[in-house]
Short mmCIF file of C-alpha atoms and ligand atoms in Angstrom, two decimals:
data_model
loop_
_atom_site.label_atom_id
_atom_site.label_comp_id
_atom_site.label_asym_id
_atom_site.label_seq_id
_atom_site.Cartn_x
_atom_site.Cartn_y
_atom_site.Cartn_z
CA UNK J 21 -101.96 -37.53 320.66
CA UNK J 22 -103.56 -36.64 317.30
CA UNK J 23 -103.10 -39.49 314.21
CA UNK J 24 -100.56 -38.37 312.43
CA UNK J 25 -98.11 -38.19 315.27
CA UNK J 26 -99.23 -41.13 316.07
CA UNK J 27 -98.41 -42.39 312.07
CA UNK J 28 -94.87 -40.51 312.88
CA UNK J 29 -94.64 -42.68 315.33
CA UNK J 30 -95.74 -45.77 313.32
CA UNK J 31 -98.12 -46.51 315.96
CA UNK J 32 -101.80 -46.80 314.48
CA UNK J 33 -104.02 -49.23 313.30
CA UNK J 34 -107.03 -49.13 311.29
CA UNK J 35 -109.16 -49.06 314.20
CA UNK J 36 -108.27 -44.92 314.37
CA UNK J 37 -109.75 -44.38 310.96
CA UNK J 38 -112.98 -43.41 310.28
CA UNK J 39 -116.10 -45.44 310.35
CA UNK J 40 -116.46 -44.90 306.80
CA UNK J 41 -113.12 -46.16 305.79
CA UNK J 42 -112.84 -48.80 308.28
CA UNK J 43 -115.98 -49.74 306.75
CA UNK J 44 -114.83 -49.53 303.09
CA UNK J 45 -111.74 -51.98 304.04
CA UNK J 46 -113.94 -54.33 306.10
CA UNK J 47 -116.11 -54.67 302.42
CA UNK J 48 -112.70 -54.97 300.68
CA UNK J 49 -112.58 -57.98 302.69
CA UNK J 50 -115.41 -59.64 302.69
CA UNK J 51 -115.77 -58.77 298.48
CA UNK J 52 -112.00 -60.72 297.96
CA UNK J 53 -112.19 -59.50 294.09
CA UNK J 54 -108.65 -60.74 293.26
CA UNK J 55 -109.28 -64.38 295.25
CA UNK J 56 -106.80 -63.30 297.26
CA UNK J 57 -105.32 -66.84 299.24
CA UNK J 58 -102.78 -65.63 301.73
CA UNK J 59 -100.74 -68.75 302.93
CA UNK J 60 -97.81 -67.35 305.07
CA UNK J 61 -97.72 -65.93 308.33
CA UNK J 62 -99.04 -62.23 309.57
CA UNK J 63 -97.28 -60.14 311.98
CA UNK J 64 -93.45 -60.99 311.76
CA UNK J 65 -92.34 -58.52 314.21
CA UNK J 66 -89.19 -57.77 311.80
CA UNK J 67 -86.73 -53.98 312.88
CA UNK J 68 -86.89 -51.80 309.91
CA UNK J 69 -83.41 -52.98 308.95
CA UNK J 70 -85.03 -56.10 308.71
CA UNK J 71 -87.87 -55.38 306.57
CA UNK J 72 -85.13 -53.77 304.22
CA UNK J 73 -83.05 -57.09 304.00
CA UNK J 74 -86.31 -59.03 303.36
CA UNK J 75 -87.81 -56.82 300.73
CA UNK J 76 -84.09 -56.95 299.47
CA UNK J 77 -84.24 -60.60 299.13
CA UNK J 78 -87.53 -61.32 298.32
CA UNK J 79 -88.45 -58.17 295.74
CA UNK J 80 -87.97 -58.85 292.09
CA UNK J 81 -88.92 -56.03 289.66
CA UNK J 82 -90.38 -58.14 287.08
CA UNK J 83 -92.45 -57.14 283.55
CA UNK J 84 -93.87 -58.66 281.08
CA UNK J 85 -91.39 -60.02 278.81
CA UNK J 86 -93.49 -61.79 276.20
CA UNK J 87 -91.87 -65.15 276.85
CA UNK J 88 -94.61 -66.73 278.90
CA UNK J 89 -98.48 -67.39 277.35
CA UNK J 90 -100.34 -66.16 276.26
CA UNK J 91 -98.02 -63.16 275.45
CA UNK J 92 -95.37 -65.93 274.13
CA UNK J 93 -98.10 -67.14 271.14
CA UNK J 94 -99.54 -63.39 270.87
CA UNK J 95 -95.75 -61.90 269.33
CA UNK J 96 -94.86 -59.99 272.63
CA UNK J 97 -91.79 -60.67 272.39
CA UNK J 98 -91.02 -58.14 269.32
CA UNK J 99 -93.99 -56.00 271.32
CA UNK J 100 -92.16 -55.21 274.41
CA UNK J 101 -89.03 -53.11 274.83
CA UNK J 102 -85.44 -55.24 273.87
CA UNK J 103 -83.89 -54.02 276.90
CA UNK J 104 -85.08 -54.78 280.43
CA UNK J 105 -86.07 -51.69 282.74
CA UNK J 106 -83.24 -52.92 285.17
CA UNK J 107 -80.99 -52.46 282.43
CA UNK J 108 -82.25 -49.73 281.41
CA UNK J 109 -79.33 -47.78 283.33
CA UNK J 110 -76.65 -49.87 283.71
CA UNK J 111 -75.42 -48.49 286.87
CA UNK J 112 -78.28 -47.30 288.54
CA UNK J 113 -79.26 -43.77 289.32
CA UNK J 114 -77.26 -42.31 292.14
CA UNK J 115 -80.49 -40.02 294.70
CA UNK J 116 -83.94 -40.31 293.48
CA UNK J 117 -87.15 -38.87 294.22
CA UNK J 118 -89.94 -40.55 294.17
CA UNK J 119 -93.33 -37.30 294.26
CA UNK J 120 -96.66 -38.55 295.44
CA UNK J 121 -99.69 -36.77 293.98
CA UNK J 122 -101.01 -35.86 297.64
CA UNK J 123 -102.94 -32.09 298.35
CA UNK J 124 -100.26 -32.27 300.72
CA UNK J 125 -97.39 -31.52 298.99
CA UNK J 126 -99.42 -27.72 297.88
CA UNK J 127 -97.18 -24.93 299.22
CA UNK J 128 -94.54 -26.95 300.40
CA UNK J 129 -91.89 -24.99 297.99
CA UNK J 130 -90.29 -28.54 297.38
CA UNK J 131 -89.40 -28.04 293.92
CA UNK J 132 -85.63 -27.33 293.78
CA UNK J 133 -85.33 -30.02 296.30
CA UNK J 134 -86.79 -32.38 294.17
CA UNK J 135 -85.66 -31.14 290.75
CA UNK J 136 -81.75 -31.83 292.45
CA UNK J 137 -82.36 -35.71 292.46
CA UNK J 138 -80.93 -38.02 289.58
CA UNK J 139 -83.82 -39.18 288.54
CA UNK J 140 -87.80 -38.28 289.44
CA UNK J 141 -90.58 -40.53 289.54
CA UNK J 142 -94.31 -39.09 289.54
CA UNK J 143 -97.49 -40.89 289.07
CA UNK J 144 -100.46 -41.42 286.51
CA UNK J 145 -102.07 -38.24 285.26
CA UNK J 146 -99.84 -35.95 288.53
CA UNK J 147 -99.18 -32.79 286.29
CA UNK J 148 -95.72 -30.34 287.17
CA UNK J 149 -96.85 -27.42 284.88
CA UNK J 150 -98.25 -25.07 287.43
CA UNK J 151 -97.06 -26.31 290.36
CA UNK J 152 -93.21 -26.28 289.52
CA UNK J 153 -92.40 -24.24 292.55
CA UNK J 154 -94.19 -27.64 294.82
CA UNK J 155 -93.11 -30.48 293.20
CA UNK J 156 -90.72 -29.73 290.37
CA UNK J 157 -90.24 -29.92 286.91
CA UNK J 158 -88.35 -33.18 286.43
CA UNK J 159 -89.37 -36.75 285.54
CA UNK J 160 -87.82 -39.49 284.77
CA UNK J 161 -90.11 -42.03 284.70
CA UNK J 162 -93.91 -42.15 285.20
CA UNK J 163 -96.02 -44.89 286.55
CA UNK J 164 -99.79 -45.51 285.51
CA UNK J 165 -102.15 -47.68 286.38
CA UNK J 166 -104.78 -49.16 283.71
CA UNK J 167 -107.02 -46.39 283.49
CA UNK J 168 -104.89 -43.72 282.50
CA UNK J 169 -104.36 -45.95 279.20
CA UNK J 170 -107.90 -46.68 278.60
CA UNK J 171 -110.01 -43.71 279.77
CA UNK J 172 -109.70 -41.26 276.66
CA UNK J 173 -110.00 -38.01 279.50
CA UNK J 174 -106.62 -39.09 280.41
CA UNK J 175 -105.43 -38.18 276.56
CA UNK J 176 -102.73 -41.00 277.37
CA UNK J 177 -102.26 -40.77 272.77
CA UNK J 178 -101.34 -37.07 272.57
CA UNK J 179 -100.74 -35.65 276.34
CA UNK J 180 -96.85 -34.20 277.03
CA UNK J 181 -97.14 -36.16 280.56
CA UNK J 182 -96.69 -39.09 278.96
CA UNK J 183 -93.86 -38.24 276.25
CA UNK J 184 -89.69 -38.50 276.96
CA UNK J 185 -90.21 -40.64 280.04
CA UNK J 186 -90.07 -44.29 280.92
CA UNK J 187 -93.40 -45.29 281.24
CA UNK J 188 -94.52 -48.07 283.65
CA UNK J 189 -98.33 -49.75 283.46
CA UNK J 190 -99.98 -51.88 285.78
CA UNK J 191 -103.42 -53.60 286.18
CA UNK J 192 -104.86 -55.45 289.12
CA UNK J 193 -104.49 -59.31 288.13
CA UNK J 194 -106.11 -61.96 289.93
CA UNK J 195 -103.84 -63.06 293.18
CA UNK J 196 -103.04 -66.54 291.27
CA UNK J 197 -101.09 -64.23 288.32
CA UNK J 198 -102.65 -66.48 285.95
CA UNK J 199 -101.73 -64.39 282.75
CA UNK J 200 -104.27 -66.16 281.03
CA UNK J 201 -107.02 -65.15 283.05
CA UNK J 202 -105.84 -61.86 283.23
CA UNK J 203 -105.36 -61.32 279.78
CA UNK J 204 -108.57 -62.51 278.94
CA UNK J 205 -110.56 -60.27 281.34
CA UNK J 206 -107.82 -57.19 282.93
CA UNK J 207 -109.97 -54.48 285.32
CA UNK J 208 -109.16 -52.40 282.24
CA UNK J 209 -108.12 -53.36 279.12
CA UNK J 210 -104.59 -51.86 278.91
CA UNK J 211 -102.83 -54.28 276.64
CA UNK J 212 -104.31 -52.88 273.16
CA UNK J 213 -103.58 -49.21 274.06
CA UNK J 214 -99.99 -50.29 275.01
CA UNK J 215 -99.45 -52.67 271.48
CA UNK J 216 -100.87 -49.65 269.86
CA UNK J 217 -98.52 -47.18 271.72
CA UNK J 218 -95.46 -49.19 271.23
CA UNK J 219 -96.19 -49.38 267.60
CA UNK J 220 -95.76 -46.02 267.65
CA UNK J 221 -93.12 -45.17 269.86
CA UNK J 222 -90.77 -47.66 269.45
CA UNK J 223 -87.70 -45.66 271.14
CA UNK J 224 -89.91 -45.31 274.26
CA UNK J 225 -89.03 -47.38 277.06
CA UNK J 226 -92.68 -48.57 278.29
CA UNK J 227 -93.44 -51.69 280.60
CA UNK J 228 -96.04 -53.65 281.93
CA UNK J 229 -95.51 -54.99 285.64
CA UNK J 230 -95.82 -58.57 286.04
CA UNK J 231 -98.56 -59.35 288.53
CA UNK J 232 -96.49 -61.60 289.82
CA UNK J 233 -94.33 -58.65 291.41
CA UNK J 234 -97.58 -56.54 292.73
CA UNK J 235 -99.01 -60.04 294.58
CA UNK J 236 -95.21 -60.11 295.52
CA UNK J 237 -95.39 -56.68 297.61
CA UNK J 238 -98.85 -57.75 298.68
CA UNK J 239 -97.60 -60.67 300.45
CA UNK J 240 -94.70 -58.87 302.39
CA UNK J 241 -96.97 -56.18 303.40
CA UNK J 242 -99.20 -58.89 305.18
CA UNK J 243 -96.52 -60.76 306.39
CA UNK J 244 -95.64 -57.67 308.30
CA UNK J 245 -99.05 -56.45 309.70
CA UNK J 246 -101.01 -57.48 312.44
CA UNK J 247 -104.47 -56.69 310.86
CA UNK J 248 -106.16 -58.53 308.04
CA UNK J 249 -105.48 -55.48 304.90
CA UNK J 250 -107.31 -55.19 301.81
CA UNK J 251 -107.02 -58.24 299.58
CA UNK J 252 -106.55 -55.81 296.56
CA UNK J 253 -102.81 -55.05 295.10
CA UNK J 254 -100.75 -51.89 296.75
CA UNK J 255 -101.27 -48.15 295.28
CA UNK J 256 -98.76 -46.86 292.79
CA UNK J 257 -97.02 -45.10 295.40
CA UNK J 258 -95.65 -48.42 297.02
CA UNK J 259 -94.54 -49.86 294.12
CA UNK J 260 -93.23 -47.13 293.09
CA UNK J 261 -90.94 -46.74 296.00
CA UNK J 262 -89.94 -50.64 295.28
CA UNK J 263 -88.80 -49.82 291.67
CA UNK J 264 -86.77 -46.99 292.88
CA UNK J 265 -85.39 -49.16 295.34
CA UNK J 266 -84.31 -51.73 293.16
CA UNK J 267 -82.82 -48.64 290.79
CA UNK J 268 -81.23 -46.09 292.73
CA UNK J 269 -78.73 -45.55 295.51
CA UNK J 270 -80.70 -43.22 297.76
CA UNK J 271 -84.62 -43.05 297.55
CA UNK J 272 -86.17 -39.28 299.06
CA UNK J 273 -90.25 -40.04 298.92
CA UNK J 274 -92.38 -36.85 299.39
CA UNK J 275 -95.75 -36.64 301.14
CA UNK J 276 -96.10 -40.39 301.63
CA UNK J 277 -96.07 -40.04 305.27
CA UNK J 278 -98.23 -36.97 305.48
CA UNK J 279 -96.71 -33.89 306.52
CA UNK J 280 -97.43 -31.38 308.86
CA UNK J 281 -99.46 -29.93 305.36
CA UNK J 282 -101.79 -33.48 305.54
CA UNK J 283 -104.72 -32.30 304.13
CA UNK J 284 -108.24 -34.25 302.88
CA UNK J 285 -107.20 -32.54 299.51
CA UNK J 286 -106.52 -36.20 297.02
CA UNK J 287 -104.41 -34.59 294.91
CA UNK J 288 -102.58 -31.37 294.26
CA UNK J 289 -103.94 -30.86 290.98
CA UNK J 290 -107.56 -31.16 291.35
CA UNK J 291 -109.77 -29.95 293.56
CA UNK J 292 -111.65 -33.49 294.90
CA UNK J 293 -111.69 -34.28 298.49
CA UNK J 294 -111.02 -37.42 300.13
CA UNK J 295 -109.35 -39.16 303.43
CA UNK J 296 -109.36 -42.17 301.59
CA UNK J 297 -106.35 -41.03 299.25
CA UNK J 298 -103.85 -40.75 302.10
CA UNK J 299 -105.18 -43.32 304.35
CA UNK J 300 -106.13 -45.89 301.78
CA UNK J 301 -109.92 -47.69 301.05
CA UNK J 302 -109.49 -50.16 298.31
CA UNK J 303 -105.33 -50.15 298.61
CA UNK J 304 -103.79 -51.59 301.62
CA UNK J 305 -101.92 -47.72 301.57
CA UNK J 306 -102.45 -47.46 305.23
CA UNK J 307 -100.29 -50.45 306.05
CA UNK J 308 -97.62 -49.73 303.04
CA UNK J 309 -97.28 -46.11 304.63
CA UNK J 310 -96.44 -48.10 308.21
CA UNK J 311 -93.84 -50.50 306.22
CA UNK J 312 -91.89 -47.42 304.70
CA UNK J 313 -92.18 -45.75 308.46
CA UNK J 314 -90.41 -48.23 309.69
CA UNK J 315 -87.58 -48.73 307.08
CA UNK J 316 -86.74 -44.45 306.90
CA UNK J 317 -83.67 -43.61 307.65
CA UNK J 318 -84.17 -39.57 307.28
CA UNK J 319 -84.84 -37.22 310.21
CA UNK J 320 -87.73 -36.89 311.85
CA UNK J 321 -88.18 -33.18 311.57
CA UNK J 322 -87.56 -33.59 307.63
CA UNK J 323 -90.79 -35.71 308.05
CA UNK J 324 -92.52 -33.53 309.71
CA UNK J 325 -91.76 -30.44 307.79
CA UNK J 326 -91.41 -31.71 304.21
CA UNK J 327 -93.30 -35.15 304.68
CA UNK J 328 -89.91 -37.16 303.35
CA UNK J 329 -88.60 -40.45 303.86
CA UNK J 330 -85.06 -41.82 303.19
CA UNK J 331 -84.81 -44.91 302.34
CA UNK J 332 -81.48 -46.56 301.21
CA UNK J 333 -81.24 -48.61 297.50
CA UNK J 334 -80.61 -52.18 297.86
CA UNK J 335 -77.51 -52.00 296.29
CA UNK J 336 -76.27 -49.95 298.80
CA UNK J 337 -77.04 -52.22 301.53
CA UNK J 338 -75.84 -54.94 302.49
CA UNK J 339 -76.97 -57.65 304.35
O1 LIG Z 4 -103.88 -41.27 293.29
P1 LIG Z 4 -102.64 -41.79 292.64
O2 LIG Z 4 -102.54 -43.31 292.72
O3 LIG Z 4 -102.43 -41.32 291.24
O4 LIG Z 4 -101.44 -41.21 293.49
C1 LIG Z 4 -100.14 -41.73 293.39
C2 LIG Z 4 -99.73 -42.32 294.72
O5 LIG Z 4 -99.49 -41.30 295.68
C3 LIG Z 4 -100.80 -43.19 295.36
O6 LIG Z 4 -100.76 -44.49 294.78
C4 LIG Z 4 -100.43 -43.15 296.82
O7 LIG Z 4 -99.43 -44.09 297.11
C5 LIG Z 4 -99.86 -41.74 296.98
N1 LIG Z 4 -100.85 -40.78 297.51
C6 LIG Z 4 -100.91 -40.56 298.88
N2 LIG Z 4 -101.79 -39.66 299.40
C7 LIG Z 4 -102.62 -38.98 298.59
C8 LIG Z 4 -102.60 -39.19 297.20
C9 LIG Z 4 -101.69 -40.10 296.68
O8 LIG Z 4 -100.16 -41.18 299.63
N3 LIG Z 4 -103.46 -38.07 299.13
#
């Protein structure tokens, strides 16, 4: 059976990649850039129902607030938004759709589909103008990683991507979430772009994710594999998912899971090539795409056809 039934199935393990990958993770390992110091236990055998309930539980959607140092001394507190981005929308958003940037999703005629959600989440520099009839037109709320603030051929001042949405940042933090260390020495320096951009656009609702969260996700994604993953912090994509989780009913994710469309193709909007941006190298994404698998409550052939997964909010769970 070829791999991606076999990730239909959610029956593979790293072992089926290629050597190139499975050497790229294996150097992941052995580099530990984030002192990654797992303490719990690997391999809980939980259902998907289960996994839901825990990530329930355990998952708290947490950014940076400005109340804790060195933010608390630097004035973040008049820096960051007054409202919270779980109170952004007071009662949630009822079916949301959360687009991943994947080659993938090219020809897939998706649009309307996604366009009919609530709200629409898309990531970093993942462009709709173009490729409306694919993935859409609407967004409701972007997340970027640290390099889409700092390297200027992202535009992040003046580009329309970034304008009338919510705007989420991240940056890999040491495993400890010691925001002094972080702040002192971030993979990229996103927290002067994002003083700079508040400044400016004070209406615009724009967080930073605590990396107490990200190392939050990273810890129930080991807890619930067999292997060893990458000691480095989940892709966009699966926190992503998690914020939508925490904010909407109904969560549709498109071209997670690959398709019958999987393609080596990174992204739909630029023509670069590479297994590694489905399967995962330095992101655990291989192991986070097993995790949502499990948990999807859509049909089968919707997977296969249109690469979505259902997953429910937590709110409209119980458990
Ligand atoms: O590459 P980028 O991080 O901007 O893409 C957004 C997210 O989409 C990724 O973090 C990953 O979760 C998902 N993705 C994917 N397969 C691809 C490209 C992206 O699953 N080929």
């Amino acid at each position: 059976k070829s791999f991606l039934y076999k990730l239909w199935k959610g029956d593979v393990s790293s072992k089926m990649l290629n050597p190139r990958l499975q050497k790229a993770m294996k150097d992941y390992l052995s580099t530990n850039k984030h002192g990654v110091r797992f303490k719990g236990k690997r391999n809980s055998k939980l259902t998907g129902d289960q996994l839901f309930c825990e990530l329930k539980e355990r998952v708290n959607v947490k950014t940076i607030d400005g109340k804790e140092a060195p933010f608390s001394t630097l004035g973040w507190e008049k820096h960051v938004p007054q409202i919270p981005l779980g109170k952004l929308y007071t009662h949630g958003f009822g079916s949301c759709a959360v687009v991943m940037s994947a080659g993938a999703i090219l020809n897939s005629s998706l649009g309307d589909e996604i366009d009919a959600h609530d709200a629409v989440l898309r990531f970093n520099s993942a462009p709709t103008r173009g490729y409306e009839k694919d993935v859409g037109n609407k967004t409701t709320m972007r997340i970027i990683n640290s390099q889409i603030l700092t390297n200027p051929n992202h535009h992040f001042v003046d580009s329309s991507l970034y304008k009338d949405v919510i705007l989420v940042a991240w940056d890999p933090a040491p495993y400890s979430a010691n925001l002094n260390v972080w702040y002192k020495k971030p993979d990229y320096n996103l927290f002067t772009p994002y003083v700079q951009h508040r400044r400016k656009n004070p209406t615009q609702p724009f967080y930073i994710l605590h990396p107490k969260f990200i190392w939050q996700l990273w810890d129930i994604i080991q807890e619930n594999t067999k292997e060893k993953i990458q000691p480095n912090p989940p892709s966009s994509g699966f926190i992503g998912i998690l914020i939508m989780m925490s904010m909407c009913n109904e969560v549709h994710v498109y071209e997670y899971i690959p398709s019958v469309r999987q393609t080596d193709l990174c992204h739909y909007h630029e023509l670069y090539y590479d297994a590694a941006c489905t399967l995962g190298a330095y992101h655990p994404l291989l192991y986070e795409k097993l995790l949502v698998q499990r948990m999807n409550k859509g049909l089968q052939d919707d997977l296969y056809r249109k690469g979505k997964v259902i997953l429910p909010g937590f709110k409209a769970v119980k458990c």
